[in-house]
mmCIF file of C-alpha atoms in Angstrom:
data_model
loop_
_atom_site.group_PDB
_atom_site.id
_atom_site.type_symbol
_atom_site.label_atom_id
_atom_site.label_comp_id
_atom_site.label_asym_id
_atom_site.label_seq_id
_atom_site.Cartn_x
_atom_site.Cartn_y
_atom_site.Cartn_z
ATOM 1 C CA MET A 1 82.390 48.956 85.801
ATOM 2 C CA GLY A 2 82.329 50.205 89.627
ATOM 3 C CA PHE A 3 79.811 52.961 90.600
ATOM 4 C CA MET A 4 82.942 55.807 91.219
ATOM 5 C CA ASP A 5 83.924 54.713 87.103
ATOM 6 C CA GLU A 6 80.470 55.467 86.441
ATOM 7 C CA LEU A 7 80.293 58.758 87.858
ATOM 8 C CA LYS A 8 83.877 59.583 86.463
ATOM 9 C CA LYS A 9 82.262 59.265 83.128
ATOM 10 C CA ALA A 10 79.411 60.561 83.252
ATOM 11 C CA GLY A 11 81.114 63.243 84.799
ATOM 12 C CA LYS A 12 83.489 63.389 81.407
ATOM 13 C CA ASP A 13 80.037 62.557 79.339
ATOM 14 C CA ILE A 14 78.489 65.804 80.464
ATOM 15 C CA LYS A 15 82.039 68.216 80.226
ATOM 16 C CA ARG A 16 82.080 66.869 76.739
ATOM 17 C CA SER A 17 78.341 67.639 75.712
ATOM 18 C CA LEU A 18 79.165 71.316 77.098
ATOM 19 C CA MET A 19 79.972 74.156 74.335
ATOM 20 C CA ASP A 20 82.897 75.827 74.708
ATOM 21 C CA ILE A 21 82.755 78.990 76.638
ATOM 22 C CA LYS A 22 85.171 81.220 74.917
ATOM 23 C CA SER A 23 82.372 80.920 71.514
ATOM 24 C CA ALA A 24 79.086 81.956 73.707
ATOM 25 C CA PRO A 25 78.071 85.589 72.481
ATOM 26 C CA PHE A 26 77.859 86.949 76.245
ATOM 27 C CA VAL A 27 82.309 86.304 76.301
ATOM 28 C CA LYS A 28 81.895 87.347 71.938
ATOM 29 C CA GLU A 29 79.925 90.751 73.618
ATOM 30 C CA MET A 30 82.561 91.803 76.183
ATOM 31 C CA CYS A 31 85.706 90.991 73.789
ATOM 32 C CA GLU A 32 84.073 93.287 71.190
ATOM 33 C CA ALA A 33 82.793 95.936 73.176
ATOM 34 C CA THR A 34 86.448 96.114 75.508
ATOM 35 C CA ALA A 35 88.475 96.126 72.591
ATOM 36 C CA ASN A 36 86.340 99.069 70.955
ATOM 37 C CA MET A 37 86.261 100.916 73.781
ATOM 38 C CA TYR A 38 89.930 100.739 73.985
ATOM 39 C CA ARG A 39 90.436 101.910 70.601
ATOM 40 C CA LEU A 40 88.592 104.732 71.138
ATOM 41 C CA GLY A 41 90.555 106.046 74.209
ATOM 42 C CA TRP A 42 88.233 105.841 76.262
ATOM 43 C CA ASP A 43 89.385 103.246 78.472
ATOM 44 C CA GLU A 44 93.118 103.779 79.058
ATOM 45 C CA ARG A 45 95.572 101.097 81.057
ATOM 46 C CA ASN A 46 93.218 99.433 83.604
ATOM 47 C CA GLY A 47 90.565 101.986 83.346
ATOM 48 C CA GLY A 48 87.065 101.489 82.726
ATOM 49 C CA ASN A 49 84.542 98.279 83.451
ATOM 50 C CA ILE A 50 81.841 96.122 82.596
ATOM 51 C CA SER A 51 78.686 93.876 84.098
ATOM 52 C CA TYR A 52 76.774 92.186 82.053
ATOM 53 C CA LEU A 53 73.703 89.973 83.725
ATOM 54 C CA LEU A 54 73.792 87.090 81.992
ATOM 55 C CA ASP A 55 70.757 83.925 81.428
ATOM 56 C CA GLU A 56 71.427 80.994 83.620
ATOM 57 C CA LYS A 57 69.588 78.684 81.114
ATOM 58 C CA GLN A 58 72.215 80.488 78.589
ATOM 59 C CA VAL A 59 75.205 79.722 81.017
ATOM 60 C CA ALA A 60 74.315 76.655 81.431
ATOM 61 C CA GLU A 61 75.069 75.589 77.620
ATOM 62 C CA TYR A 62 78.764 76.086 78.864
ATOM 63 C CA LEU A 63 79.665 76.001 81.764
ATOM 64 C CA ASP A 64 78.531 73.141 84.531
ATOM 65 C CA LEU A 65 76.895 75.710 87.254
ATOM 66 C CA LYS A 66 77.937 73.475 90.170
ATOM 67 C CA ASN A 67 81.336 73.616 89.568
ATOM 68 C CA VAL A 68 82.263 76.729 92.087
ATOM 69 C CA ILE A 69 86.117 77.022 91.495
ATOM 70 C CA ARG A 70 86.532 79.424 94.431
ATOM 71 C CA ILE A 71 84.638 82.419 96.464
ATOM 72 C CA PHE A 72 85.831 86.168 97.486
ATOM 73 C CA PRO A 73 84.449 88.603 99.535
ATOM 74 C CA LEU A 74 81.807 91.036 97.757
ATOM 75 C CA ALA A 75 84.098 94.474 98.378
ATOM 76 C CA GLY A 76 85.306 96.961 96.505
ATOM 77 C CA VAL A 77 89.232 98.488 97.123
ATOM 78 C CA ASN A 78 87.723 98.312 100.804
ATOM 79 C CA ALA A 79 85.300 96.010 102.267
ATOM 80 C CA ALA A 80 81.987 96.097 101.180
ATOM 81 C CA GLU A 81 78.395 95.735 103.265
ATOM 82 C CA PHE A 82 75.399 96.215 101.033
ATOM 83 C CA ASP A 83 71.921 93.895 100.540
ATOM 84 C CA VAL A 84 72.537 92.155 97.796
ATOM 85 C CA THR A 85 69.725 89.871 98.512
ATOM 86 C CA PRO A 86 67.872 91.032 94.893
ATOM 87 C CA LEU A 87 70.768 89.833 93.004
ATOM 88 C CA ILE A 88 71.345 86.176 94.923
ATOM 89 C CA GLY A 89 71.614 83.670 92.577
ATOM 90 C CA LYS A 90 72.386 86.082 89.498
ATOM 91 C CA ILE A 91 74.803 85.181 86.811
ATOM 92 C CA PHE A 92 77.396 87.974 85.712
ATOM 93 C CA ILE A 93 80.115 88.414 83.631
ATOM 94 C CA VAL A 94 82.477 91.086 84.643
ATOM 95 C CA THR A 95 85.747 92.749 83.581
ATOM 96 C CA GLY A 96 88.451 91.936 85.942
ATOM 97 C CA THR A 97 90.347 94.356 88.610
ATOM 98 C CA GLY A 98 93.409 95.600 87.240
ATOM 99 C CA LYS A 99 93.038 94.098 83.303
ATOM 100 C CA TYR A 100 93.388 96.229 80.406
ATOM 101 C CA PHE A 101 91.073 96.139 77.614
ATOM 102 C CA LYS A 102 93.477 95.928 75.108
ATOM 103 C CA ASN A 103 94.037 92.224 76.440
ATOM 104 C CA VAL A 104 90.363 90.805 76.814
ATOM 105 C CA ALA A 105 89.837 89.833 73.061
ATOM 106 C CA ALA A 106 93.504 87.894 73.549
ATOM 107 C CA ASP A 107 93.117 85.840 76.764
ATOM 108 C CA PRO A 108 89.237 86.579 77.625
ATOM 109 C CA GLU A 109 89.817 83.300 80.169
ATOM 110 C CA ALA A 110 92.509 85.884 82.220
ATOM 111 C CA ASN A 111 90.770 89.120 82.008
ATOM 112 C CA LEU A 112 87.247 88.210 82.718
ATOM 113 C CA GLY A 113 85.311 86.326 85.040
ATOM 114 C CA ILE A 114 81.601 84.556 85.073
ATOM 115 C CA VAL A 115 80.421 85.222 88.905
ATOM 116 C CA ARG A 116 77.016 84.445 90.758
ATOM 117 C CA ILE A 117 76.865 86.225 93.219
ATOM 118 C CA ALA A 118 76.002 85.191 96.494
ATOM 119 C CA LYS A 119 74.964 86.169 100.494
ATOM 120 C CA ASP A 120 78.672 86.289 101.430
ATOM 121 C CA GLY A 121 80.205 87.026 98.661
ATOM 122 C CA VAL A 122 81.202 85.524 94.739
ATOM 123 C CA GLU A 123 81.627 82.118 93.073
ATOM 124 C CA LEU A 124 83.448 82.553 90.636
ATOM 125 C CA LEU A 125 82.351 79.426 88.021
ATOM 126 C CA TRP A 126 84.822 80.873 84.963
ATOM 127 C CA GLY A 127 87.646 83.073 84.610
ATOM 128 C CA TYR A 128 90.610 84.987 86.338
ATOM 129 C CA ASN A 129 92.673 81.458 85.694
ATOM 130 C CA ASP A 130 95.346 83.501 86.815
ATOM 131 C CA GLY A 131 94.068 84.560 90.101
ATOM 132 C CA GLY A 132 92.138 87.634 89.640
ATOM 133 C CA ARG A 133 89.295 88.860 90.663
ATOM 134 C CA THR A 134 86.432 90.930 90.332
ATOM 135 C CA THR A 135 86.468 94.402 89.413
ATOM 136 C CA SER A 136 86.622 96.787 92.306
ATOM 137 C CA GLU A 137 84.042 98.965 91.146
ATOM 138 C CA LEU A 138 81.764 95.991 91.391
ATOM 139 C CA PRO A 139 80.081 97.181 94.823
ATOM 140 C CA ALA A 140 79.231 99.757 91.972
ATOM 141 C CA HIS A 141 77.747 97.692 89.513
ATOM 142 C CA LEU A 142 75.736 95.596 91.689
ATOM 143 C CA MET A 143 74.070 98.269 92.945
ATOM 144 C CA CYS A 144 73.357 99.756 89.763
ATOM 145 C CA HIS A 145 71.896 96.975 88.691
ATOM 146 C CA MET A 146 69.582 96.834 91.314
ATOM 147 C CA ALA A 147 68.208 100.191 90.753
ATOM 148 C CA ARG A 148 67.887 100.051 86.996
ATOM 149 C CA LEU A 149 66.268 96.690 87.165
ATOM 150 C CA LYS A 150 63.670 97.817 89.588
ATOM 151 C CA ALA A 151 63.545 100.681 86.569
ATOM 152 C CA ASP A 152 63.475 98.363 83.877
ATOM 153 C CA PRO A 153 63.043 94.319 84.278
ATOM 154 C CA GLU A 154 64.798 94.256 80.636
ATOM 155 C CA HIS A 155 67.809 96.016 82.440
ATOM 156 C CA ARG A 156 71.340 93.644 81.650
ATOM 157 C CA VAL A 157 74.390 96.170 81.556
ATOM 158 C CA VAL A 158 76.333 98.060 83.603
ATOM 159 C CA MET A 159 79.708 100.321 81.622
ATOM 160 C CA HIS A 160 81.933 102.213 83.107
ATOM 161 C CA SER A 161 84.255 104.137 81.345
ATOM 162 C CA HIS A 162 87.054 107.510 80.537
ATOM 163 C CA PRO A 163 85.278 109.012 77.460
ATOM 164 C CA THR A 164 87.771 111.599 76.618
ATOM 165 C CA TYR A 165 85.838 114.646 75.430
ATOM 166 C CA THR A 166 82.898 114.230 77.835
ATOM 167 C CA LEU A 167 85.239 114.316 80.821
ATOM 168 C CA ALA A 168 87.508 117.050 79.096
ATOM 169 C CA MET A 169 83.990 119.271 79.163
ATOM 170 C CA ASN A 170 83.876 118.535 82.933
ATOM 171 C CA PHE A 171 86.721 120.985 83.269
ATOM 172 C CA VAL A 172 85.257 123.729 81.359
ATOM 173 C CA HIS A 173 81.121 123.548 81.790
ATOM 174 C CA GLU A 174 78.641 124.347 84.505
ATOM 175 C CA LEU A 175 78.369 120.797 86.508
ATOM 176 C CA ASP A 176 74.431 120.774 86.559
ATOM 177 C CA GLU A 177 72.041 118.154 85.109
ATOM 178 C CA LYS A 178 69.610 120.250 83.107
ATOM 179 C CA LYS A 179 72.219 122.952 81.979
ATOM 180 C CA PHE A 180 75.137 120.230 80.481
ATOM 181 C CA THR A 181 72.370 117.492 79.437
ATOM 182 C CA HIS A 182 70.448 120.657 77.584
ATOM 183 C CA THR A 183 74.292 121.671 75.806
ATOM 184 C CA LEU A 184 74.280 117.923 75.039
ATOM 185 C CA TRP A 185 71.143 117.446 73.209
ATOM 186 C CA GLU A 186 72.120 120.746 71.295
ATOM 187 C CA MET A 187 75.146 119.728 69.743
ATOM 188 C CA CYS A 188 73.526 116.553 67.660
ATOM 189 C CA THR A 189 70.027 116.061 66.418
ATOM 190 C CA GLU A 190 69.971 112.899 67.669
ATOM 191 C CA CYS A 191 70.627 112.979 71.409
ATOM 192 C CA ILE A 192 67.444 114.168 72.711
ATOM 193 C CA ALA A 193 66.145 111.084 70.548
ATOM 194 C CA VAL A 194 69.176 108.876 72.077
ATOM 195 C CA PHE A 195 68.933 109.550 76.367
ATOM 196 C CA PRO A 196 65.908 111.804 76.328
ATOM 197 C CA ASP A 197 66.148 110.815 80.143
ATOM 198 C CA GLY A 198 69.462 113.303 80.486
ATOM 199 C CA VAL A 199 72.197 112.715 82.511
ATOM 200 C CA GLY A 200 72.990 112.320 85.596
ATOM 201 C CA ILE A 201 75.812 113.893 87.083
ATOM 202 C CA LEU A 202 77.923 113.420 90.540
ATOM 203 C CA PRO A 203 80.435 116.074 92.310
ATOM 204 C CA TRP A 204 83.975 114.401 92.667
ATOM 205 C CA MET A 205 83.779 111.568 95.032
ATOM 206 C CA LEU A 206 86.386 109.043 96.216
ATOM 207 C CA CYS A 207 85.748 105.734 93.874
ATOM 208 C CA GLY A 208 86.167 101.964 94.833
ATOM 209 C CA THR A 209 83.862 102.802 97.810
ATOM 210 C CA ASN A 210 79.928 102.111 98.875
ATOM 211 C CA GLY A 211 79.565 106.101 99.552
ATOM 212 C CA ILE A 212 79.981 106.369 95.761
ATOM 213 C CA GLY A 213 77.864 103.252 94.258
ATOM 214 C CA GLU A 214 74.965 104.516 96.605
ATOM 215 C CA ALA A 215 75.250 107.399 95.325
ATOM 216 C CA THR A 216 75.451 106.011 91.860
ATOM 217 C CA ALA A 217 72.152 103.633 92.240
ATOM 218 C CA LYS A 218 70.198 106.670 93.463
ATOM 219 C CA LYS A 219 71.638 108.912 90.248
ATOM 220 C CA MET A 220 70.080 105.655 87.781
ATOM 221 C CA GLU A 221 67.017 105.484 89.660
ATOM 222 C CA GLU A 222 65.894 108.340 86.655
ATOM 223 C CA PHE A 223 68.910 108.261 84.585
ATOM 224 C CA ARG A 224 70.544 105.305 82.125
ATOM 225 C CA LEU A 225 73.497 107.683 82.243
ATOM 226 C CA VAL A 226 75.820 109.540 85.146
ATOM 227 C CA ILE A 227 78.772 111.559 84.977
ATOM 228 C CA TRP A 228 81.546 110.691 87.729
ATOM 229 C CA SER A 229 82.739 114.742 87.903
ATOM 230 C CA MET A 230 86.246 114.716 86.390
ATOM 231 C CA HIS A 231 86.282 111.044 86.634
ATOM 232 C CA GLY A 232 84.427 109.344 83.649
ATOM 233 C CA ILE A 233 81.136 107.987 83.303
ATOM 234 C CA TYR A 234 78.345 105.407 84.078
ATOM 235 C CA GLY A 235 75.795 103.870 81.186
ATOM 236 C CA ALA A 236 73.095 101.231 81.598
ATOM 237 C CA GLY A 237 70.959 99.371 79.298
ATOM 238 C CA ARG A 238 69.195 96.084 77.892
ATOM 239 C CA THR A 239 71.714 95.083 75.761
ATOM 240 C CA MET A 240 75.925 95.846 75.374
ATOM 241 C CA ASP A 241 74.975 97.961 71.855
ATOM 242 C CA GLU A 242 72.350 99.975 73.952
ATOM 243 C CA THR A 243 74.763 101.047 76.355
ATOM 244 C CA PHE A 244 78.065 101.496 74.272
ATOM 245 C CA GLY A 245 75.891 103.677 72.419
ATOM 246 C CA LEU A 246 74.493 105.685 74.839
ATOM 247 C CA ILE A 247 78.018 106.840 76.232
ATOM 248 C CA GLU A 248 79.286 106.817 72.477
ATOM 249 C CA THR A 249 76.241 109.500 72.208
ATOM 250 C CA VAL A 250 77.321 111.606 75.174
ATOM 251 C CA GLU A 251 81.362 111.071 73.848
ATOM 252 C CA LYS A 252 80.269 112.739 70.051
ATOM 253 C CA ALA A 253 78.384 115.345 71.653
ATOM 254 C CA ALA A 254 81.045 116.412 73.786
ATOM 255 C CA GLN A 255 83.752 116.312 71.320
ATOM 256 C CA ILE A 256 81.521 118.643 69.287
ATOM 257 C CA TYR A 257 81.177 121.300 71.897
ATOM 258 C CA MET A 258 84.824 120.919 72.563
ATOM 259 C CA LEU A 259 85.708 122.037 69.162
ATOM 260 C CA THR A 260 82.873 124.466 69.468
ATOM 261 C CA ALA A 261 83.425 125.989 72.547
ATOM 262 C CA HIS A 262 85.432 128.937 72.010
ATOM 263 C CA LEU A 263 84.254 130.128 69.412
ATOM 264 C CA PRO A 264 81.223 132.208 68.615
ATOM 265 C CA ARG A 265 78.043 130.137 68.084
ATOM 266 C CA ILE A 266 75.851 131.461 65.006
ATOM 267 C CA ASN A 267 73.691 128.647 65.155
ATOM 268 C CA THR A 268 72.151 125.819 67.283
ATOM 269 C CA ILE A 269 68.968 123.141 68.159
ATOM 270 C CA LYS A 270 66.639 124.864 68.946
ATOM 271 C CA ASP A 271 64.044 123.682 71.943
ATOM 272 C CA SER A 272 61.288 123.573 69.790
ATOM 273 C CA GLN A 273 62.608 122.044 67.901
ATOM 274 C CA MET A 274 64.177 119.279 69.734
ATOM 275 C CA ARG A 275 60.685 119.229 71.232
ATOM 276 C CA GLU A 276 59.774 118.002 67.697
ATOM 277 C CA LEU A 277 62.247 115.682 68.042
ATOM 278 C CA ALA A 278 60.875 114.063 70.658
ATOM 279 C CA LYS A 279 57.724 113.871 69.240
ATOM 280 C CA LEU A 280 58.711 112.368 65.597
ATOM 281 C CA PHE A 281 60.166 109.982 67.897
ATOM 282 C CA LYS A 282 57.781 109.249 70.860
ATOM 283 C CA VAL A 283 60.322 109.700 73.298
ATOM 284 C CA ASN A 284 59.155 110.644 76.741
ATOM 285 C CA TYR A 285 62.151 113.218 77.729
ATOM 286 C CA ARG A 286 62.990 115.185 80.477
ATOM 287 C CA LYS A 287 60.873 118.114 79.479
ATOM 288 C CA ASP A 288 62.018 119.791 83.068
ATOM 289 C CA PHE A 289 65.667 119.914 81.168
ATOM 290 C CA LEU A 290 64.647 122.073 78.486
ATOM 291 C CA ASP A 291 63.984 125.814 78.530
ATOM 292 C CA ASP A 292 60.656 127.615 77.811
#
């Protein structure tokens, strides 16, 4: 057997030794999350996007990390210019631009991509097999990842969606972070324990741009949840379940608010009771978001 034959055989052996990427837990998590978000009506059409920071060693069990399929620019709707140095070499699984969440589970290789951040672009390691690329909101996601990693080294997930009642609440409630958070906390006993850091709010801004990404990342220095007014919400967390659960809890509280806002309120959760809850669950809540 010649040298070239040995190389080819070695390459085939490596390929055979890798596990099926579609069985990877992070691919399954993306399929399950996108299916649930579509089912709940949070992500109509191609609305919404998710990015998930992966462990390189775990990815290497499924992919040859030296095999770069193609490279494309790091860009949103327009060319994106920002410093990605802290993320160079990091690997993410990301929903694709123009992709429908309802289709992810049936065809993950077309609707998802595993990418590695490089100095001058994004290296595709798997996915987007129909010629697609990452979500146009990738710049906003990466900025948020950098902000959250500074606040919490165990951070992993950024999730953007358009939950119905949260969005509806934007039109009838004052868009003040303290007042908005306080109202949500009043709706469900669990709220102050689930998101004690409250909810950040941005005014309406043009999406798919560096500007909204920078503004969201700035908010994420102190919040894990950021509302894009009249658009949707960004959530960040250590796991897919935590991030999904943050948005899910806000959406439930917003639903209760929208179902009762036009009615006279007879009962409410008092600030003193919220303090008792925070003490019981040992959460560091935004004390300035409660009234004295």
